[in-house]
Amino acid sequence: MTEYSRLKTSRSAAIKANLDYPIIDTDVHTNDFTPALEDYIAKYGGSKLVDELRKAEASRLNSKSNGKDWYQQTPEERQYNRTIRSPWWARVTRNTLDLATYTLPELFYERQAEQGSDYSVLFPNNVLAPAGASKENRQALQRAVNHYHADLYRKYSDRLTPVAGIPMGNPQEAVEELEFAVKTLGLKVANIPGGVKRPIKAIADKYPADQYPEIAKYASYIDFYGLDSEYDYDPFWAKAVELGVPITTHYGSQGWTGRSSISNYMNNHIGHFADGSQAFAKALFFGGVTKRFPQLRVAMLEGGADWGAHVYIHLVDRFSKRSLKGLQNYNPDNANSDELFVLFERFGSEFLQEHPLSKEELTKSVLGSSFNRHSRSPVGSELEDFAAAGIETIEDIRDRWVNSFFFGSESDDRTIAAAFNDKANPLGVKINAIYSSDVGHWDVPDLTDPLAESWDLVQEGVISEADFKAYVFHNPYKFYTQANPDFFKGTAVESKVPTPQVDKSLVVA
């Protein structure tokens, strides 16, 4: 391997040599060598599972209308069908060494030092492809894919660990696959889709999918599990806590309103991971998942960390206005009809002359011109959006947003400064930004660059050295070990850090 090594010229390796703590990369994308994967799956579950994988992968990568994907359609057909522009050229090719590195576990393992990393969590590109398979084969295919990755990387486990893909079509299958992945395969991190598309029943009943496939394609909504779901996903969150599994997701929003250009991939791409992850995280927060499961640790990857600070700030701002106490400022019953009438007599007498009204009629008219015109006033639990989350103070928001969530930020993302801005973030907190190189995707043309690019942010004054340490070590370490104190046992990280202590305040009796 020495003829390929650039260790001596790697800026990241040079920076790493001067650090007294390990580097934990939470987001590395590897390629599966397709012939080997398909052979494994065929032996595992027969040719039908291979066919399912191929169909699911093709469906995931291409937006189709009338059986033709974007690249098969003419500009006129794209306009007519509003076919969303699909990504293209998403893998590094000119850098052939890196192309091979993403595909060959032994080569990637040997280049860890060159990359400047001590430990990497791997997201093989096929890991969630089974989520798009048919319902009858989805679990079997997911199990086969997870088993393949567990076997492929097992001997490199001191520095590399692949995630387990978990289908989330319903809580039962999610629990079953999580248990199999952890107890049978020994996998330690779960990767889930941040939402599941489901049919709108009122439309599906009238226009069945088998008869009206084009209508079914659009007449859907996204279930984010925590809020307004058709299922109770608490058994899955409970199982993740019981097994000590940190949950991760790369959930995007390409195709959503504002991200549905039929011609421009970048228009659809910029910010889409942040928007998709935000929808997922808010559902867990407002649905009370982070309240009921304070030990649950969830990381949203590839979207940056600034949106985590943005939402946290606005949660605090809005709670001050929309808590039960704050809502009384807007309760129609609290409007003073006498005072309102006096003010109209003094400053709006012309209105009353043209439209003579009683005090009660005047108040009703004024309130009706605002956002209070409804068939009835909300009552009970309808009043408070923060009720299920159990928010009584802004400290509760901190505990159920900041403590529970971690935000994958790529190495050259300067917006990370917002995560560490404890002057702007309420209660002086810093958001849990975690080092997510995104190695293996088009935005990293050289895998030896990311750590050095992150250090550039220190030199440019975007973040401090303490923030850098939190980003590349402390926050990732906290994410994994708060879920599972033994996460790094037997790894290259174990000997470089103190034995983790369990925070007893987070233990559920």
JSON list of N, CA and C in Angstrom, two decimals, residues 280-321:
[
{"chain": "A", "resi": 280, "resn": "PHE", "atom": "N", "xyz": [-38.53, 16.01, 10.95]},
{"chain": "A", "resi": 280, "resn": "PHE", "atom": "CA", "xyz": [-38.43, 14.80, 11.76]},
{"chain": "A", "resi": 280, "resn": "PHE", "atom": "C", "xyz": [-38.19, 15.14, 13.23]},
{"chain": "A", "resi": 281, "resn": "ALA", "atom": "N", "xyz": [-37.23, 16.02, 13.50]},
{"chain": "A", "resi": 281, "resn": "ALA", "atom": "CA", "xyz": [-36.87, 16.36, 14.88]},
{"chain": "A", "resi": 281, "resn": "ALA", "atom": "C", "xyz": [-38.01, 17.08, 15.60]},
{"chain": "A", "resi": 282, "resn": "LYS", "atom": "N", "xyz": [-38.68, 17.99, 14.92]},
{"chain": "A", "resi": 282, "resn": "LYS", "atom": "CA", "xyz": [-39.79, 18.70, 15.55]},
{"chain": "A", "resi": 282, "resn": "LYS", "atom": "C", "xyz": [-40.93, 17.74, 15.89]},
{"chain": "A", "resi": 283, "resn": "ALA", "atom": "N", "xyz": [-41.14, 16.74, 15.05]},
{"chain": "A", "resi": 283, "resn": "ALA", "atom": "CA", "xyz": [-42.19, 15.76, 15.35]},
{"chain": "A", "resi": 283, "resn": "ALA", "atom": "C", "xyz": [-41.86, 14.98, 16.62]},
{"chain": "A", "resi": 284, "resn": "LEU", "atom": "N", "xyz": [-40.58, 14.62, 16.80]},
{"chain": "A", "resi": 284, "resn": "LEU", "atom": "CA", "xyz": [-40.20, 13.92, 18.03]},
{"chain": "A", "resi": 284, "resn": "LEU", "atom": "C", "xyz": [-40.34, 14.83, 19.24]},
{"chain": "A", "resi": 285, "resn": "PHE", "atom": "N", "xyz": [-39.97, 16.09, 19.07]},
{"chain": "A", "resi": 285, "resn": "PHE", "atom": "CA", "xyz": [-40.06, 17.04, 20.18]},
{"chain": "A", "resi": 285, "resn": "PHE", "atom": "C", "xyz": [-41.52, 17.31, 20.55]},
{"chain": "A", "resi": 286, "resn": "PHE", "atom": "N", "xyz": [-42.30, 17.78, 19.60]},
{"chain": "A", "resi": 286, "resn": "PHE", "atom": "CA", "xyz": [-43.68, 18.15, 19.90]},
{"chain": "A", "resi": 286, "resn": "PHE", "atom": "C", "xyz": [-44.56, 16.94, 20.21]},
{"chain": "A", "resi": 287, "resn": "GLY", "atom": "N", "xyz": [-44.18, 15.78, 19.71]},
{"chain": "A", "resi": 287, "resn": "GLY", "atom": "CA", "xyz": [-44.92, 14.57, 20.04]},
{"chain": "A", "resi": 287, "resn": "GLY", "atom": "C", "xyz": [-44.56, 13.99, 21.39]},
{"chain": "A", "resi": 288, "resn": "GLY", "atom": "N", "xyz": [-43.59, 14.60, 22.08]},
{"chain": "A", "resi": 288, "resn": "GLY", "atom": "CA", "xyz": [-43.23, 14.16, 23.43]},
{"chain": "A", "resi": 288, "resn": "GLY", "atom": "C", "xyz": [-42.29, 12.98, 23.48]},
{"chain": "A", "resi": 289, "resn": "VAL", "atom": "N", "xyz": [-41.71, 12.59, 22.34]},
{"chain": "A", "resi": 289, "resn": "VAL", "atom": "CA", "xyz": [-40.81, 11.44, 22.33]},
{"chain": "A", "resi": 289, "resn": "VAL", "atom": "C", "xyz": [-39.58, 11.72, 23.18]},
{"chain": "A", "resi": 290, "resn": "THR", "atom": "N", "xyz": [-38.99, 12.91, 23.04]},
{"chain": "A", "resi": 290, "resn": "THR", "atom": "CA", "xyz": [-37.79, 13.22, 23.83]},
{"chain": "A", "resi": 290, "resn": "THR", "atom": "C", "xyz": [-38.11, 13.45, 25.30]},
{"chain": "A", "resi": 291, "resn": "LYS", "atom": "N", "xyz": [-39.38, 13.70, 25.61]},
{"chain": "A", "resi": 291, "resn": "LYS", "atom": "CA", "xyz": [-39.79, 13.78, 27.02]},
{"chain": "A", "resi": 291, "resn": "LYS", "atom": "C", "xyz": [-39.91, 12.38, 27.61]},
{"chain": "A", "resi": 292, "resn": "ARG", "atom": "N", "xyz": [-40.55, 11.48, 26.88]},
{"chain": "A", "resi": 292, "resn": "ARG", "atom": "CA", "xyz": [-40.78, 10.13, 27.40]},
{"chain": "A", "resi": 292, "resn": "ARG", "atom": "C", "xyz": [-39.51, 9.30, 27.40]},
{"chain": "A", "resi": 293, "resn": "PHE", "atom": "N", "xyz": [-38.57, 9.63, 26.53]},
{"chain": "A", "resi": 293, "resn": "PHE", "atom": "CA", "xyz": [-37.34, 8.85, 26.41]},
{"chain": "A", "resi": 293, "resn": "PHE", "atom": "C", "xyz": [-36.13, 9.78, 26.47]},
{"chain": "A", "resi": 294, "resn": "PRO", "atom": "N", "xyz": [-35.83, 10.31, 27.66]},
{"chain": "A", "resi": 294, "resn": "PRO", "atom": "CA", "xyz": [-34.72, 11.27, 27.77]},
{"chain": "A", "resi": 294, "resn": "PRO", "atom": "C", "xyz": [-33.36, 10.66, 27.46]},
{"chain": "A", "resi": 295, "resn": "GLN", "atom": "N", "xyz": [-33.26, 9.34, 27.48]},
{"chain": "A", "resi": 295, "resn": "GLN", "atom": "CA", "xyz": [-31.98, 8.70, 27.14]},
{"chain": "A", "resi": 295, "resn": "GLN", "atom": "C", "xyz": [-31.80, 8.50, 25.64]},
{"chain": "A", "resi": 296, "resn": "LEU", "atom": "N", "xyz": [-32.86, 8.67, 24.87]},
{"chain": "A", "resi": 296, "resn": "LEU", "atom": "CA", "xyz": [-32.76, 8.49, 23.43]},
{"chain": "A", "resi": 296, "resn": "LEU", "atom": "C", "xyz": [-31.84, 9.54, 22.83]},
{"chain": "A", "resi": 297, "resn": "ARG", "atom": "N", "xyz": [-30.92, 9.10, 21.99]},
{"chain": "A", "resi": 297, "resn": "ARG", "atom": "CA", "xyz": [-30.00, 10.02, 21.31]},
{"chain": "A", "resi": 297, "resn": "ARG", "atom": "C", "xyz": [-30.19, 9.88, 19.81]},
{"chain": "A", "resi": 298, "resn": "VAL", "atom": "N", "xyz": [-30.43, 11.02, 19.17]},
{"chain": "A", "resi": 298, "resn": "VAL", "atom": "CA", "xyz": [-30.76, 11.04, 17.74]},
{"chain": "A", "resi": 298, "resn": "VAL", "atom": "C", "xyz": [-29.85, 12.03, 17.03]},
{"chain": "A", "resi": 299, "resn": "ALA", "atom": "N", "xyz": [-29.25, 11.59, 15.93]},
{"chain": "A", "resi": 299, "resn": "ALA", "atom": "CA", "xyz": [-28.39, 12.46, 15.13]},
{"chain": "A", "resi": 299, "resn": "ALA", "atom": "C", "xyz": [-28.98, 12.62, 13.74]},
{"chain": "A", "resi": 300, "resn": "MET", "atom": "N", "xyz": [-29.11, 13.87, 13.30]},
{"chain": "A", "resi": 300, "resn": "MET", "atom": "CA", "xyz": [-29.54, 14.19, 11.95]},
{"chain": "A", "resi": 300, "resn": "MET", "atom": "C", "xyz": [-28.32, 14.63, 11.16]},
{"chain": "A", "resi": 301, "resn": "LEU", "atom": "N", "xyz": [-28.03, 13.91, 10.08]},
{"chain": "A", "resi": 301, "resn": "LEU", "atom": "CA", "xyz": [-26.77, 14.09, 9.38]},
{"chain": "A", "resi": 301, "resn": "LEU", "atom": "C", "xyz": [-26.93, 14.82, 8.04]},
{"chain": "A", "resi": 302, "resn": "GLU", "atom": "N", "xyz": [-25.85, 15.46, 7.64]},
{"chain": "A", "resi": 302, "resn": "GLU", "atom": "CA", "xyz": [-25.70, 16.14, 6.34]},
{"chain": "A", "resi": 302, "resn": "GLU", "atom": "C", "xyz": [-26.45, 17.46, 6.24]},
{"chain": "A", "resi": 303, "resn": "GLY", "atom": "N", "xyz": [-27.22, 17.84, 7.24]},
{"chain": "A", "resi": 303, "resn": "GLY", "atom": "CA", "xyz": [-27.98, 19.08, 7.15]},
{"chain": "A", "resi": 303, "resn": "GLY", "atom": "C", "xyz": [-27.30, 20.27, 7.81]},
{"chain": "A", "resi": 304, "resn": "GLY", "atom": "N", "xyz": [-26.12, 20.07, 8.40]},
{"chain": "A", "resi": 304, "resn": "GLY", "atom": "CA", "xyz": [-25.48, 21.15, 9.13]},
{"chain": "A", "resi": 304, "resn": "GLY", "atom": "C", "xyz": [-26.06, 21.26, 10.53]},
{"chain": "A", "resi": 305, "resn": "ALA", "atom": "N", "xyz": [-25.49, 22.17, 11.31]},
{"chain": "A", "resi": 305, "resn": "ALA", "atom": "CA", "xyz": [-25.92, 22.33, 12.71]},
{"chain": "A", "resi": 305, "resn": "ALA", "atom": "C", "xyz": [-26.62, 23.64, 12.97]},
{"chain": "A", "resi": 306, "resn": "ASP", "atom": "N", "xyz": [-26.55, 24.58, 12.03]},
{"chain": "A", "resi": 306, "resn": "ASP", "atom": "CA", "xyz": [-27.14, 25.90, 12.30]},
{"chain": "A", "resi": 306, "resn": "ASP", "atom": "C", "xyz": [-28.65, 25.81, 12.45]},
{"chain": "A", "resi": 307, "resn": "TRP", "atom": "N", "xyz": [-29.30, 24.87, 11.72]},
{"chain": "A", "resi": 307, "resn": "TRP", "atom": "CA", "xyz": [-30.75, 24.79, 11.84]},
{"chain": "A", "resi": 307, "resn": "TRP", "atom": "C", "xyz": [-31.15, 24.29, 13.23]},
{"chain": "A", "resi": 308, "resn": "GLY", "atom": "N", "xyz": [-30.30, 23.50, 13.88]},
{"chain": "A", "resi": 308, "resn": "GLY", "atom": "CA", "xyz": [-30.59, 23.05, 15.24]},
{"chain": "A", "resi": 308, "resn": "GLY", "atom": "C", "xyz": [-30.65, 24.22, 16.20]},
{"chain": "A", "resi": 309, "resn": "ALA", "atom": "N", "xyz": [-29.72, 25.18, 16.02]},
{"chain": "A", "resi": 309, "resn": "ALA", "atom": "CA", "xyz": [-29.74, 26.39, 16.85]},
{"chain": "A", "resi": 309, "resn": "ALA", "atom": "C", "xyz": [-30.94, 27.26, 16.49]},
{"chain": "A", "resi": 310, "resn": "HIS", "atom": "N", "xyz": [-31.22, 27.36, 15.21]},
{"chain": "A", "resi": 310, "resn": "HIS", "atom": "CA", "xyz": [-32.34, 28.19, 14.73]},
{"chain": "A", "resi": 310, "resn": "HIS", "atom": "C", "xyz": [-33.66, 27.71, 15.35]},
{"chain": "A", "resi": 311, "resn": "VAL", "atom": "N", "xyz": [-33.92, 26.41, 15.29]},
{"chain": "A", "resi": 311, "resn": "VAL", "atom": "CA", "xyz": [-35.18, 25.88, 15.83]},
{"chain": "A", "resi": 311, "resn": "VAL", "atom": "C", "xyz": [-35.22, 26.04, 17.34]},
{"chain": "A", "resi": 312, "resn": "TYR", "atom": "N", "xyz": [-34.09, 25.77, 18.01]},
{"chain": "A", "resi": 312, "resn": "TYR", "atom": "CA", "xyz": [-34.03, 25.91, 19.47]},
{"chain": "A", "resi": 312, "resn": "TYR", "atom": "C", "xyz": [-34.40, 27.34, 19.89]},
{"chain": "A", "resi": 313, "resn": "ILE", "atom": "N", "xyz": [-33.82, 28.32, 19.21]},
{"chain": "A", "resi": 313, "resn": "ILE", "atom": "CA", "xyz": [-34.10, 29.73, 19.53]},
{"chain": "A", "resi": 313, "resn": "ILE", "atom": "C", "xyz": [-35.58, 30.02, 19.34]},
{"chain": "A", "resi": 314, "resn": "HIS", "atom": "N", "xyz": [-36.14, 29.53, 18.26]},
{"chain": "A", "resi": 314, "resn": "HIS", "atom": "CA", "xyz": [-37.55, 29.84, 17.98]},
{"chain": "A", "resi": 314, "resn": "HIS", "atom": "C", "xyz": [-38.50, 29.05, 18.86]},
{"chain": "A", "resi": 315, "resn": "LEU", "atom": "N", "xyz": [-38.09, 27.88, 19.30]},
{"chain": "A", "resi": 315, "resn": "LEU", "atom": "CA", "xyz": [-38.91, 27.16, 20.28]},
{"chain": "A", "resi": 315, "resn": "LEU", "atom": "C", "xyz": [-39.04, 27.98, 21.56]},
{"chain": "A", "resi": 316, "resn": "VAL", "atom": "N", "xyz": [-37.92, 28.53, 22.01]},
{"chain": "A", "resi": 316, "resn": "VAL", "atom": "CA", "xyz": [-37.94, 29.35, 23.23]},
{"chain": "A", "resi": 316, "resn": "VAL", "atom": "C", "xyz": [-38.77, 30.61, 23.00]},
{"chain": "A", "resi": 317, "resn": "ASP", "atom": "N", "xyz": [-38.56, 31.27, 21.87]},
{"chain": "A", "resi": 317, "resn": "ASP", "atom": "CA", "xyz": [-39.31, 32.49, 21.59]},
{"chain": "A", "resi": 317, "resn": "ASP", "atom": "C", "xyz": [-40.81, 32.22, 21.55]},
{"chain": "A", "resi": 318, "resn": "ARG", "atom": "N", "xyz": [-41.18, 31.18, 20.85]},
{"chain": "A", "resi": 318, "resn": "ARG", "atom": "CA", "xyz": [-42.60, 30.89, 20.68]},
{"chain": "A", "resi": 318, "resn": "ARG", "atom": "C", "xyz": [-43.25, 30.38, 21.96]},
{"chain": "A", "resi": 319, "resn": "PHE", "atom": "N", "xyz": [-42.50, 29.66, 22.76]},
{"chain": "A", "resi": 319, "resn": "PHE", "atom": "CA", "xyz": [-43.06, 29.20, 24.03]},
{"chain": "A", "resi": 319, "resn": "PHE", "atom": "C", "xyz": [-43.44, 30.38, 24.91]},
{"chain": "A", "resi": 320, "resn": "SER", "atom": "N", "xyz": [-42.65, 31.44, 24.87]},
{"chain": "A", "resi": 320, "resn": "SER", "atom": "CA", "xyz": [-42.96, 32.61, 25.70]},
{"chain": "A", "resi": 320, "resn": "SER", "atom": "C", "xyz": [-44.26, 33.27, 25.27]},
{"chain": "A", "resi": 321, "resn": "LYS", "atom": "N", "xyz": [-44.64, 33.09, 24.01]},
{"chain": "A", "resi": 321, "resn": "LYS", "atom": "CA", "xyz": [-45.88, 33.68, 23.50]},
{"chain": "A", "resi": 321, "resn": "LYS", "atom": "C", "xyz": [-47.03, 32.68, 23.45]}
]
